[in-house]
PDB file of C-alpha atoms in Angstrom:
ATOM      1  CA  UNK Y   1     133.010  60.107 147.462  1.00  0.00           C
ATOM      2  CA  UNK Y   2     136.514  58.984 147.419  1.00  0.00           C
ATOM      3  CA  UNK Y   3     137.187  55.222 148.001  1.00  0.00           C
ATOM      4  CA  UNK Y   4     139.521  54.401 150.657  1.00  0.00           C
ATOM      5  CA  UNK Y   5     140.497  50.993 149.155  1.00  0.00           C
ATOM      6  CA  UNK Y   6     143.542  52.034 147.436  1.00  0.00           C
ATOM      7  CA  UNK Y   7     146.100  55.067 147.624  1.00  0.00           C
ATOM      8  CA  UNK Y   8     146.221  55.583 143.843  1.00  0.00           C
ATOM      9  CA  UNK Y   9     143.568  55.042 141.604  1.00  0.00           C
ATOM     10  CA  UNK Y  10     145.830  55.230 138.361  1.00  0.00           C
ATOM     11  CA  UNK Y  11     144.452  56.099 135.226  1.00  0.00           C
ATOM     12  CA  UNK Y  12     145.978  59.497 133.347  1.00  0.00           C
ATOM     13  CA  UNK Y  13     144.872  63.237 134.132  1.00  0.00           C
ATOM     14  CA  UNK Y  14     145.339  65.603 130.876  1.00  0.00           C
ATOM     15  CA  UNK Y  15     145.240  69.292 131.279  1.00  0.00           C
ATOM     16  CA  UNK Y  16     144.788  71.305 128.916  1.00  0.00           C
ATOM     17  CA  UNK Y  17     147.286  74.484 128.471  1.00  0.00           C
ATOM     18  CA  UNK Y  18     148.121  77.571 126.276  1.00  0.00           C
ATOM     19  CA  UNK Y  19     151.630  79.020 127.002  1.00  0.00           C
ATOM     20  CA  UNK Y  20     150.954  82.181 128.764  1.00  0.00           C
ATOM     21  CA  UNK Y  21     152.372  84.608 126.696  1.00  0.00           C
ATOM     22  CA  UNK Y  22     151.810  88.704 127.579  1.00  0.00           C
ATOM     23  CA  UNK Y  23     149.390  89.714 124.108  1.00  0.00           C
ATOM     24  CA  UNK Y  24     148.488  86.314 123.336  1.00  0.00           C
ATOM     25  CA  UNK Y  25     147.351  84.794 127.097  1.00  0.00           C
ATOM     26  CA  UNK Y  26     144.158  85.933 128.645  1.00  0.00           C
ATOM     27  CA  UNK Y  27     143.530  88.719 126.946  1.00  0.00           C
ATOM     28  CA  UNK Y  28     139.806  89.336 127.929  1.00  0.00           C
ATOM     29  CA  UNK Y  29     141.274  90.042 131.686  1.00  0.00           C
ATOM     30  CA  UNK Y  30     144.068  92.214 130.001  1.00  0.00           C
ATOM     31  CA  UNK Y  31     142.282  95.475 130.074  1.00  0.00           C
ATOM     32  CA  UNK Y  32     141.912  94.827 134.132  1.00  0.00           C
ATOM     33  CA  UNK Y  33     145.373  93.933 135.017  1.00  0.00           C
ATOM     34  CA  UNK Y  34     147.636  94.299 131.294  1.00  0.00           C
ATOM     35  CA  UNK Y  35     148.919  92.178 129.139  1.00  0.00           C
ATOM     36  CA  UNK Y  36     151.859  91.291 131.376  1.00  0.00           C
ATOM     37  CA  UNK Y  37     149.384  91.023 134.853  1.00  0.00           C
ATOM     38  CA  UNK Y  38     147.062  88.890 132.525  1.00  0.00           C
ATOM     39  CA  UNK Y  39     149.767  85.852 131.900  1.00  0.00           C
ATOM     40  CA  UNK Y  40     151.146  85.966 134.941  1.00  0.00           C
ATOM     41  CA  UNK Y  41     147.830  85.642 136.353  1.00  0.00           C
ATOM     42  CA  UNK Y  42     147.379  82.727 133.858  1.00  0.00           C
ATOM     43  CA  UNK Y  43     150.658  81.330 134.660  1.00  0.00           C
ATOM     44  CA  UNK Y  44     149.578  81.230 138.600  1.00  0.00           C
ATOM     45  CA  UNK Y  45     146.482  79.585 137.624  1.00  0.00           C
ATOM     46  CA  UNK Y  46     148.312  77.191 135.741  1.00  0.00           C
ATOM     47  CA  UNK Y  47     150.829  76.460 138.270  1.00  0.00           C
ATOM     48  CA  UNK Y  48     148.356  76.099 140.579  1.00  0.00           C
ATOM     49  CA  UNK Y  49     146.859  72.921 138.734  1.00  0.00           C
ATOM     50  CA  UNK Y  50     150.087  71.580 138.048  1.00  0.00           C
ATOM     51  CA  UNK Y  51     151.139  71.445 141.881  1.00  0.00           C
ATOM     52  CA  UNK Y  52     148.106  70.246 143.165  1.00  0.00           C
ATOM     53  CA  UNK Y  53     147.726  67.339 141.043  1.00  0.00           C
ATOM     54  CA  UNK Y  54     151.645  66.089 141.226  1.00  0.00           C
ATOM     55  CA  UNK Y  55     151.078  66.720 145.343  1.00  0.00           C
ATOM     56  CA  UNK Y  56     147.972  64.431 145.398  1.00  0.00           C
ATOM     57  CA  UNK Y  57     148.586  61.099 147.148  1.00  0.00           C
ATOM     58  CA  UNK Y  58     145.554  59.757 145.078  1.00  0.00           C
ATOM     59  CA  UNK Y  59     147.214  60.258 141.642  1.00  0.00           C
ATOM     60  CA  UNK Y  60     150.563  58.809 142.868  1.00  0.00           C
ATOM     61  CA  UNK Y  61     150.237  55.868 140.205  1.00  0.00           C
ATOM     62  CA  UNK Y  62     148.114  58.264 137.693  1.00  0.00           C
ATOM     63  CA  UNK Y  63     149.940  59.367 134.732  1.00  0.00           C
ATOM     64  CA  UNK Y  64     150.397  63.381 134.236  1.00  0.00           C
ATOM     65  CA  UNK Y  65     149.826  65.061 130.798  1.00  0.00           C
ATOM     66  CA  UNK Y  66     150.254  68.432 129.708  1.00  0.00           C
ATOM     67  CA  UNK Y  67     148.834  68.743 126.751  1.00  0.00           C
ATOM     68  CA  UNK Y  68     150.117  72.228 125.385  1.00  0.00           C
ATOM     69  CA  UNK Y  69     149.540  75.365 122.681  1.00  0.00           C
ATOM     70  CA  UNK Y  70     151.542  76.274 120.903  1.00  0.00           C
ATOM     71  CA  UNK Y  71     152.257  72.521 120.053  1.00  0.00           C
ATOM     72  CA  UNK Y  72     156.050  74.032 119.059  1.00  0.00           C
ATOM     73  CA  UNK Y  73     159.673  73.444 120.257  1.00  0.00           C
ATOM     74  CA  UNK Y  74     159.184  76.771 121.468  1.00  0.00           C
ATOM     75  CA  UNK Y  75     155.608  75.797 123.484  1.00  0.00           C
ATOM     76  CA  UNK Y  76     157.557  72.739 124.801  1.00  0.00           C
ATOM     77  CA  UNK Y  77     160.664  74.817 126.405  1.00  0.00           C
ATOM     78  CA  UNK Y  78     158.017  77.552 127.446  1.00  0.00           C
ATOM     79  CA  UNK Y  79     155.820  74.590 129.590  1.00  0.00           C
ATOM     80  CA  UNK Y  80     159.143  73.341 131.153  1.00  0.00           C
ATOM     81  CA  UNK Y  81     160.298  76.214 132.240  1.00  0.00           C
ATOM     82  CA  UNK Y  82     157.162  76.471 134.259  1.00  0.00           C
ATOM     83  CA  UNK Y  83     157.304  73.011 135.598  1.00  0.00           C
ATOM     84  CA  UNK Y  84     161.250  73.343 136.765  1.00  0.00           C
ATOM     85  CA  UNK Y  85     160.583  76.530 138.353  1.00  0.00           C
ATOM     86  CA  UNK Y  86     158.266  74.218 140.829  1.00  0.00           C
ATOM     87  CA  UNK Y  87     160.561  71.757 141.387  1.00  0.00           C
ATOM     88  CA  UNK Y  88     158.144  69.177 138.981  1.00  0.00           C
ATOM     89  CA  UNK Y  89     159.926  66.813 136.458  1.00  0.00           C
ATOM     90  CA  UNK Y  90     159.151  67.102 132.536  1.00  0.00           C
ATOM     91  CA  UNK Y  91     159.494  64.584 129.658  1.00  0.00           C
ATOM     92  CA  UNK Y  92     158.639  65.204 126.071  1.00  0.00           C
ATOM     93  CA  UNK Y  93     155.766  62.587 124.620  1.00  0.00           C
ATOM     94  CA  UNK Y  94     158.188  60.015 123.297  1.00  0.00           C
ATOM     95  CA  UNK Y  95     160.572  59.876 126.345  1.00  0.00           C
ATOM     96  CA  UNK Y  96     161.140  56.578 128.767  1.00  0.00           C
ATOM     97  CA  UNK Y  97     161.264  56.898 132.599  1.00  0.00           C
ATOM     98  CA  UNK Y  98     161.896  54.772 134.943  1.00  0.00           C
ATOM     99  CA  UNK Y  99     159.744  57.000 137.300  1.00  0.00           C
ATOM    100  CA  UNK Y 100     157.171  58.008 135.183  1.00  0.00           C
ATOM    101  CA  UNK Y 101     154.581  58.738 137.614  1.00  0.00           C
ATOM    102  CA  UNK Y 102     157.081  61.646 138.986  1.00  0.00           C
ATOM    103  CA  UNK Y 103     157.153  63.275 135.271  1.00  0.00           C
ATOM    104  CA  UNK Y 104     154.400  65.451 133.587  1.00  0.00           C
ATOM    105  CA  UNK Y 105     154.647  64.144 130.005  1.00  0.00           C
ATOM    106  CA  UNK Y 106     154.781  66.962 127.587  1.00  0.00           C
ATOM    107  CA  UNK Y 107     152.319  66.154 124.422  1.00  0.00           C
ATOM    108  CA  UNK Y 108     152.035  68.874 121.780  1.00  0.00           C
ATOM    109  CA  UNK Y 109     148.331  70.211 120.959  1.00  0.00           C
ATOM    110  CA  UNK Y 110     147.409  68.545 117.423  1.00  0.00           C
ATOM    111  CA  UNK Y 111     148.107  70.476 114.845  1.00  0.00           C
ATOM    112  CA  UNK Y 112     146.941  74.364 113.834  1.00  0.00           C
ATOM    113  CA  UNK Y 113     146.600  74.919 117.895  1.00  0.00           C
ATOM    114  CA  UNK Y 114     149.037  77.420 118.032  1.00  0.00           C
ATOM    115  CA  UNK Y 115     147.183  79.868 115.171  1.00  0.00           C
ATOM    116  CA  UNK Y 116     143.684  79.196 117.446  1.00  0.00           C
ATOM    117  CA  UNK Y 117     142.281  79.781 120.788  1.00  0.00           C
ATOM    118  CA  UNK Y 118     141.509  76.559 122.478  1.00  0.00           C
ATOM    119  CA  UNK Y 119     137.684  77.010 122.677  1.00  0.00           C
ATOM    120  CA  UNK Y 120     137.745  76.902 118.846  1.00  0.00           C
ATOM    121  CA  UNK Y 121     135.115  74.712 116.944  1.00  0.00           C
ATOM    122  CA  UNK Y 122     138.801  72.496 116.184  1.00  0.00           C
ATOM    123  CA  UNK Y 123     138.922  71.608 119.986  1.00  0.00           C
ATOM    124  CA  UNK Y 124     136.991  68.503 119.454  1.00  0.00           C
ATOM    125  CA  UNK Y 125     139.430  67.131 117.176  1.00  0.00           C
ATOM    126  CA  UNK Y 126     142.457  68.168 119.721  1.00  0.00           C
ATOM    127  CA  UNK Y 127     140.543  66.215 122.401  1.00  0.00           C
ATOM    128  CA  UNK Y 128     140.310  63.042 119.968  1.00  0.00           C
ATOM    129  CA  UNK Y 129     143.807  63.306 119.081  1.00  0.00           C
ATOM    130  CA  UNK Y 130     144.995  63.853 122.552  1.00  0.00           C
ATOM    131  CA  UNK Y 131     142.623  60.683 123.945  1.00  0.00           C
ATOM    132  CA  UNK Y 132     143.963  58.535 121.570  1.00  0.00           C
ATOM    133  CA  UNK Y 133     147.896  59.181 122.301  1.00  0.00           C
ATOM    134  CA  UNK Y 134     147.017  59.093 125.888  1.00  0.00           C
ATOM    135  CA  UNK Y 135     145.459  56.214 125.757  1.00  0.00           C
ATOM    136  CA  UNK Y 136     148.499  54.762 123.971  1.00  0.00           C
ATOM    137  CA  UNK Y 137     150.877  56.053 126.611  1.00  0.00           C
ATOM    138  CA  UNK Y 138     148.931  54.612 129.068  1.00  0.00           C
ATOM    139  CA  UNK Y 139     149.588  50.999 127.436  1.00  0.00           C
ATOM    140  CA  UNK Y 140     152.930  51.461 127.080  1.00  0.00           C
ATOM    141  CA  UNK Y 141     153.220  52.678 130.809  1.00  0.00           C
ATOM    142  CA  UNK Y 142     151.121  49.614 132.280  1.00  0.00           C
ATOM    143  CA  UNK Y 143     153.559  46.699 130.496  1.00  0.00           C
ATOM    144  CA  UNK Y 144     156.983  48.881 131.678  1.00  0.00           C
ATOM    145  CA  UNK Y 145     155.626  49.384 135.102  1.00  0.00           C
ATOM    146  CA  UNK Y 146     155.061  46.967 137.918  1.00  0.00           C
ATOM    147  CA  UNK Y 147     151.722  48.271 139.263  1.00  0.00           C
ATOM    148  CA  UNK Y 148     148.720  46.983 140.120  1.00  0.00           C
ATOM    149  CA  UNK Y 149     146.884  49.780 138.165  1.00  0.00           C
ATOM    150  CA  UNK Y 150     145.359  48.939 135.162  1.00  0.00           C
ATOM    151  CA  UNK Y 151     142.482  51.561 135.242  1.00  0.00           C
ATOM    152  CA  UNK Y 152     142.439  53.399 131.538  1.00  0.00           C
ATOM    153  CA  UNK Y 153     140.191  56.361 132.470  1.00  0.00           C
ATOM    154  CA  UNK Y 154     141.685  59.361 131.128  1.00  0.00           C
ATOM    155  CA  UNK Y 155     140.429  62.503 132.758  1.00  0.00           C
ATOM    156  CA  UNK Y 156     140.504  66.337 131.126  1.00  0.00           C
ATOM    157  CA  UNK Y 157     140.773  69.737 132.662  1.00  0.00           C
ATOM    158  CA  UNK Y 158     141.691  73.286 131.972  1.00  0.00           C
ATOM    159  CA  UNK Y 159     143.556  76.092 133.133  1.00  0.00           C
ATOM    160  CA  UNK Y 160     141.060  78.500 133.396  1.00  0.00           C
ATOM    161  CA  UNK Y 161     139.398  76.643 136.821  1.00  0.00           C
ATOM    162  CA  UNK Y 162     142.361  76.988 139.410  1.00  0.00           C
ATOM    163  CA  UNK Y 163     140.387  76.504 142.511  1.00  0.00           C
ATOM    164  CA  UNK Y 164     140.927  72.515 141.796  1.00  0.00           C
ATOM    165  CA  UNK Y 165     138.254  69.831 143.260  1.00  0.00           C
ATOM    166  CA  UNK Y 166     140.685  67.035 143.875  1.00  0.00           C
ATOM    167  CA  UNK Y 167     137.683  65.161 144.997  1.00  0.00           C
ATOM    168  CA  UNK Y 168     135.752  65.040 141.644  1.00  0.00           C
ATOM    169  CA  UNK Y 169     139.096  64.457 139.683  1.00  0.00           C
ATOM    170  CA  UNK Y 170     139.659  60.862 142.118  1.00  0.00           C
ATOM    171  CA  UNK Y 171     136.208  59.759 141.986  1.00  0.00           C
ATOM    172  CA  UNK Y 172     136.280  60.780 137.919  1.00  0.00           C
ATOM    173  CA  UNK Y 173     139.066  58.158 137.668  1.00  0.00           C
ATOM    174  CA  UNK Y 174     137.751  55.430 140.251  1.00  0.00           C
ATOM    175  CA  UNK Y 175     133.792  55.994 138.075  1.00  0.00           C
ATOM    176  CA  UNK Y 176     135.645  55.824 134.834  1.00  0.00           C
ATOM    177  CA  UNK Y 177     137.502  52.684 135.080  1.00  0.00           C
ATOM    178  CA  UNK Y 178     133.918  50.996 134.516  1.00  0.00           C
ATOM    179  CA  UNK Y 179     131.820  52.213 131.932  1.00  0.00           C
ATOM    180  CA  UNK Y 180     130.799  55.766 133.295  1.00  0.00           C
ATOM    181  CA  UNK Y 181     131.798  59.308 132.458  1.00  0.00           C
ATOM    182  CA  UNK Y 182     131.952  62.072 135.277  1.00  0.00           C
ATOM    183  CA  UNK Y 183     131.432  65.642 134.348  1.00  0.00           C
ATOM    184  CA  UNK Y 184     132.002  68.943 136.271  1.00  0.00           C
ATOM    185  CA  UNK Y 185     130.390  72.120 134.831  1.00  0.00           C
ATOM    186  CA  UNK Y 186     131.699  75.244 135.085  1.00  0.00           C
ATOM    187  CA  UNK Y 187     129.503  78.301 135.676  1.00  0.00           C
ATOM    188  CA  UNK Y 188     130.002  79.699 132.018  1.00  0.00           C
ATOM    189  CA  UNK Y 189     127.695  76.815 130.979  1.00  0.00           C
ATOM    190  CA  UNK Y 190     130.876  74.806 129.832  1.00  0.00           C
ATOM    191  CA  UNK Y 191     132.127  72.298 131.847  1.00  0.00           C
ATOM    192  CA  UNK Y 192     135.909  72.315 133.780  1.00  0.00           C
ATOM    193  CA  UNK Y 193     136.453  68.122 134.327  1.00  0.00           C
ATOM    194  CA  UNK Y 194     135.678  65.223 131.833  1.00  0.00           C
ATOM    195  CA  UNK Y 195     136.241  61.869 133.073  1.00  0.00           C
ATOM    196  CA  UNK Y 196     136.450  59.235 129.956  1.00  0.00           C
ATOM    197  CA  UNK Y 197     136.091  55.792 129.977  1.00  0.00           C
ATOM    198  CA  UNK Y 198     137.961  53.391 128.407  1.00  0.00           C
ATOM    199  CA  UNK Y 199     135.321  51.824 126.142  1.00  0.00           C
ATOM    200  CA  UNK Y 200     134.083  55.739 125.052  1.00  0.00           C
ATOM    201  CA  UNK Y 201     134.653  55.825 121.243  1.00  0.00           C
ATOM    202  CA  UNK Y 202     137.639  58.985 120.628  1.00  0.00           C
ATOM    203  CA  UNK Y 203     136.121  59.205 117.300  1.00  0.00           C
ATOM    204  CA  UNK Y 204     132.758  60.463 118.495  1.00  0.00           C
ATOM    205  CA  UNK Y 205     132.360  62.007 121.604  1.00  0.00           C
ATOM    206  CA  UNK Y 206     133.991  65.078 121.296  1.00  0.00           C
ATOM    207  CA  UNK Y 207     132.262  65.449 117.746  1.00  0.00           C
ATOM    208  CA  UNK Y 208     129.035  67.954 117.736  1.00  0.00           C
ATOM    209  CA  UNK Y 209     130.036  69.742 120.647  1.00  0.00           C
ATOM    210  CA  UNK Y 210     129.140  73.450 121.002  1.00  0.00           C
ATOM    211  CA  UNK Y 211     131.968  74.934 122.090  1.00  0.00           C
ATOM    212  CA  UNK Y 212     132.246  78.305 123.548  1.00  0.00           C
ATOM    213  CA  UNK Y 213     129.249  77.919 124.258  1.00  0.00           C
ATOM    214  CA  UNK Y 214     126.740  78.319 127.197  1.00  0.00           C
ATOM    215  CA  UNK Y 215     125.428  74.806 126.210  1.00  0.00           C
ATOM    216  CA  UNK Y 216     128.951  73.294 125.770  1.00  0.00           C
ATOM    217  CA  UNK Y 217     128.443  70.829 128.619  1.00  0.00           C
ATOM    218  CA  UNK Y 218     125.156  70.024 127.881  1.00  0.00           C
ATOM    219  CA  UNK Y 219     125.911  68.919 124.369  1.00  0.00           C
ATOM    220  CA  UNK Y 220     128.889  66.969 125.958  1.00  0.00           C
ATOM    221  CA  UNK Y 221     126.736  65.225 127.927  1.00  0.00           C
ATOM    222  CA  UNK Y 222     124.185  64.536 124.808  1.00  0.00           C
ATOM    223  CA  UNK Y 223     127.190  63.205 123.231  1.00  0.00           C
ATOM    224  CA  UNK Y 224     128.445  60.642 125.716  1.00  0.00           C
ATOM    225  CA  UNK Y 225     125.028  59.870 125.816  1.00  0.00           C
ATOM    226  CA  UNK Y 226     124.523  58.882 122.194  1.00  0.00           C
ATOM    227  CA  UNK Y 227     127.306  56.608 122.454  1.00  0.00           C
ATOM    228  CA  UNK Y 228     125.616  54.812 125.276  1.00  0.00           C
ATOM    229  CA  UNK Y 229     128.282  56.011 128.250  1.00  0.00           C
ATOM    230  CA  UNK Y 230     125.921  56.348 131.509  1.00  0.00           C
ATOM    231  CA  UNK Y 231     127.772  59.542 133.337  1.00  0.00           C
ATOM    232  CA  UNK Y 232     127.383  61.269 136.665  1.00  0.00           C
ATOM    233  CA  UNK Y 233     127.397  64.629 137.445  1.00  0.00           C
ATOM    234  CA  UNK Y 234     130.113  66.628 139.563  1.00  0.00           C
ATOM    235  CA  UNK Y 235     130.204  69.776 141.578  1.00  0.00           C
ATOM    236  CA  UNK Y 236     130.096  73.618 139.953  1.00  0.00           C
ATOM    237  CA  UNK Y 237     133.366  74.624 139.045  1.00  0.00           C
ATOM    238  CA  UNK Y 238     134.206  78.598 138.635  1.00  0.00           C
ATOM    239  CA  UNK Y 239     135.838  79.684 135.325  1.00  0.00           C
ATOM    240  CA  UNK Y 240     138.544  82.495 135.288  1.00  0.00           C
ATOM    241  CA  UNK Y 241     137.991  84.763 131.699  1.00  0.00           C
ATOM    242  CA  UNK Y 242     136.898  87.726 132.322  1.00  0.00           C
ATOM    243  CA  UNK Y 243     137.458  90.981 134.697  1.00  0.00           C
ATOM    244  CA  UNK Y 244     134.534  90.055 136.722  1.00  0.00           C
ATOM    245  CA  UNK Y 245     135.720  86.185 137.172  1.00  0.00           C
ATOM    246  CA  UNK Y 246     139.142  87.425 138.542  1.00  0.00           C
ATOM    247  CA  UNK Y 247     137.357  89.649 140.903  1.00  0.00           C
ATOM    248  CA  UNK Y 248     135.094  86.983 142.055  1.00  0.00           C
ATOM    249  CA  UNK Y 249     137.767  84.592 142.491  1.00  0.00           C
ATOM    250  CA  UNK Y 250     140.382  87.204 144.484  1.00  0.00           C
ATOM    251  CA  UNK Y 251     136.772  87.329 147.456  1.00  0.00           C
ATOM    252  CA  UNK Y 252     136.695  83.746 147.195  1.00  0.00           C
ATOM    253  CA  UNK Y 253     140.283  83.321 147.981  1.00  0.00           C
ATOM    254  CA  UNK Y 254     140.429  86.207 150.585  1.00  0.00           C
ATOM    255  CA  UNK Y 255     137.311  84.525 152.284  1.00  0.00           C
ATOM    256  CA  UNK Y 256     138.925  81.186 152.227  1.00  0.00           C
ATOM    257  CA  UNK Y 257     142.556  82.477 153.787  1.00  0.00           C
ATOM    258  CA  UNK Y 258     140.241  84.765 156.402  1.00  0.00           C
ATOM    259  CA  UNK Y 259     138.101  81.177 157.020  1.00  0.00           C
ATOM    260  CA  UNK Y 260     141.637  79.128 157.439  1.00  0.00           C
ATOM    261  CA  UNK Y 261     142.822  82.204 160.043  1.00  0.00           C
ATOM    262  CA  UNK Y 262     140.027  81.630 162.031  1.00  0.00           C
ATOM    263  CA  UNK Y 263     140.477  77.658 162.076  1.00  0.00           C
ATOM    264  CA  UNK Y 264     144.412  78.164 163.017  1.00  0.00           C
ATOM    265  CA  UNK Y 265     143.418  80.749 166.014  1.00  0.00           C
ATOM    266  CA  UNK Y 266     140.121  78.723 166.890  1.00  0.00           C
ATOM    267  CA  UNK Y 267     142.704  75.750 167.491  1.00  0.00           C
ATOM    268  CA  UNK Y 268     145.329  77.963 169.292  1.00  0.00           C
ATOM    269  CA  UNK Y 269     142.467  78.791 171.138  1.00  0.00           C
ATOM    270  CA  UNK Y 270     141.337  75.616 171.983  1.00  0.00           C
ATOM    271  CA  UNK Y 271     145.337  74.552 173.325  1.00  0.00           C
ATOM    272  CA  UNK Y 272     145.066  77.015 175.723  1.00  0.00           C
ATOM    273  CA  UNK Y 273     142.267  76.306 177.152  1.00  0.00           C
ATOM    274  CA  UNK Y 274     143.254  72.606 177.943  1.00  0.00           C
ATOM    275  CA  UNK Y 275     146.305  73.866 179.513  1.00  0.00           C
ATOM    276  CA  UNK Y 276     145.081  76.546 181.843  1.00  0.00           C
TER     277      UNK Y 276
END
């Protein structure tokens, strides 16, 4: 799905994050692996993300939000410790680079985040509010840069999907520099990926959603909808909340290192036999 006309196809990639905090962090998986193996699994997951998306050579030119809970000094030195201890660059919201496509941009969570959980009926509003400054950002970034980019699709994700479809996340950005919204839903009945286009009104898409919800993502999709935004529909992505999820995802990732094994010795293979 991926175009091959450019290298970068610009536009700005917010994720989503709560600080992962032992007590406070993914405590439905807590009574599996404890309070401390719960945000250090979360912490993983989220690290996870952050690499893959700073490693991508399609999001070169795309700029990098993390938009964090608690929105607090406290959240902001918690998130950068993360990022340093991979080697990634941090700026708080505010902050001029000359090499701001290297940075994640810290932006704190709109206000009353850090008292509720993220899938709380106030996540709409956090979604407006952090559309509207990344929008702004992205202004700012295209007059103090030199590129080509001018794409203003903003695209969303979580922390709670870390097995990342890098794909969907390009062709969300290349789709949503016209006047078309990409989607990914995740197998709670949510969704893990929004792709928003510039011309989608802040003010009204992320209003009558049912959050939490095993119709989440398809009253996301009514919503986009109602505001006249035509919007395709991505691949199934696998959320990480509960016991069984982490279960699930620990086969999935033994199957896929067992599958890659095979590959490497399948090629060794495959060398030695052209040389005898």
């Amino acid at each position: 799905q991926i175009s091959t006309m450019s290298a970068s196809v610009g536009g700005a990639v917010c994720v989503f994050a709560k600080c992962p905090i032992p007590g406070r962090s993914k405590t439905r998986i807590a009574p599996l692996l404890g309070e401390d193996g719960a945000a250090s699994l979360a912490t993983a997951m989220l690290s996870d993300i952050l690499v893959s998306l700073t490693t991508c050579a399609h999001l070169k030119e795309t700029l990098k939000v993390l938009v964090y809970a608690p929105g607090s000094s406290d959240g902001e030195e918690h998130m950068k410790s993360i990022l340093h201890s991979l080697h990634l660059s941090a700026i708080s919201c505010g902050e001029e680079s000359s090499r701001i496509f290297d940075e994640w941009v810290l932006l704190p969570m709109a206000s009353g985040a850090s008292k509720e959980d993220l899938t709380s009926s106030s996540l709409g509003s956090k979604l407006e509010d952090a559309l509207d400054k990344t929008r702004s950002l992205l202004a700012k970034v295209h007059k103090m840069t030199a590129t080509q980019q001018s794409n203003e699709a903003v695209v969303f994700l979580g922390m709670d999907a870390p097995e990342l479809p890098l794909e969907e996340i390009v062709y969300g950005l290349q789709t949503s520099s016209g006047n078309k919204a990409h989607l990914c839903p995740a197998d709670d009945g949510g969704y893990g990926m929004l792709s928003v286009p510039r011309n989608a009104p802040s003010s009204q898409i992320f209003h009558g959603i049912r959050w939490s919800n095993n119709s989440t993502a398809v009253s996301q999709l009514k919503s986009l909808s109602d505001c006249c935004i035509d919007i395709s529909i991505g691949k199934m992505m696998n959320d990480c909340d509960e016991p069984d999820d982490v279960i699930r995802l620990a086969k999935r990732l033994i199957c896929s290192r067992d599958s890659n094994q095979d590959d490497n010795r399948q090629s060794k293979d495959d060398v030695l036999e052209s040389l005898s």
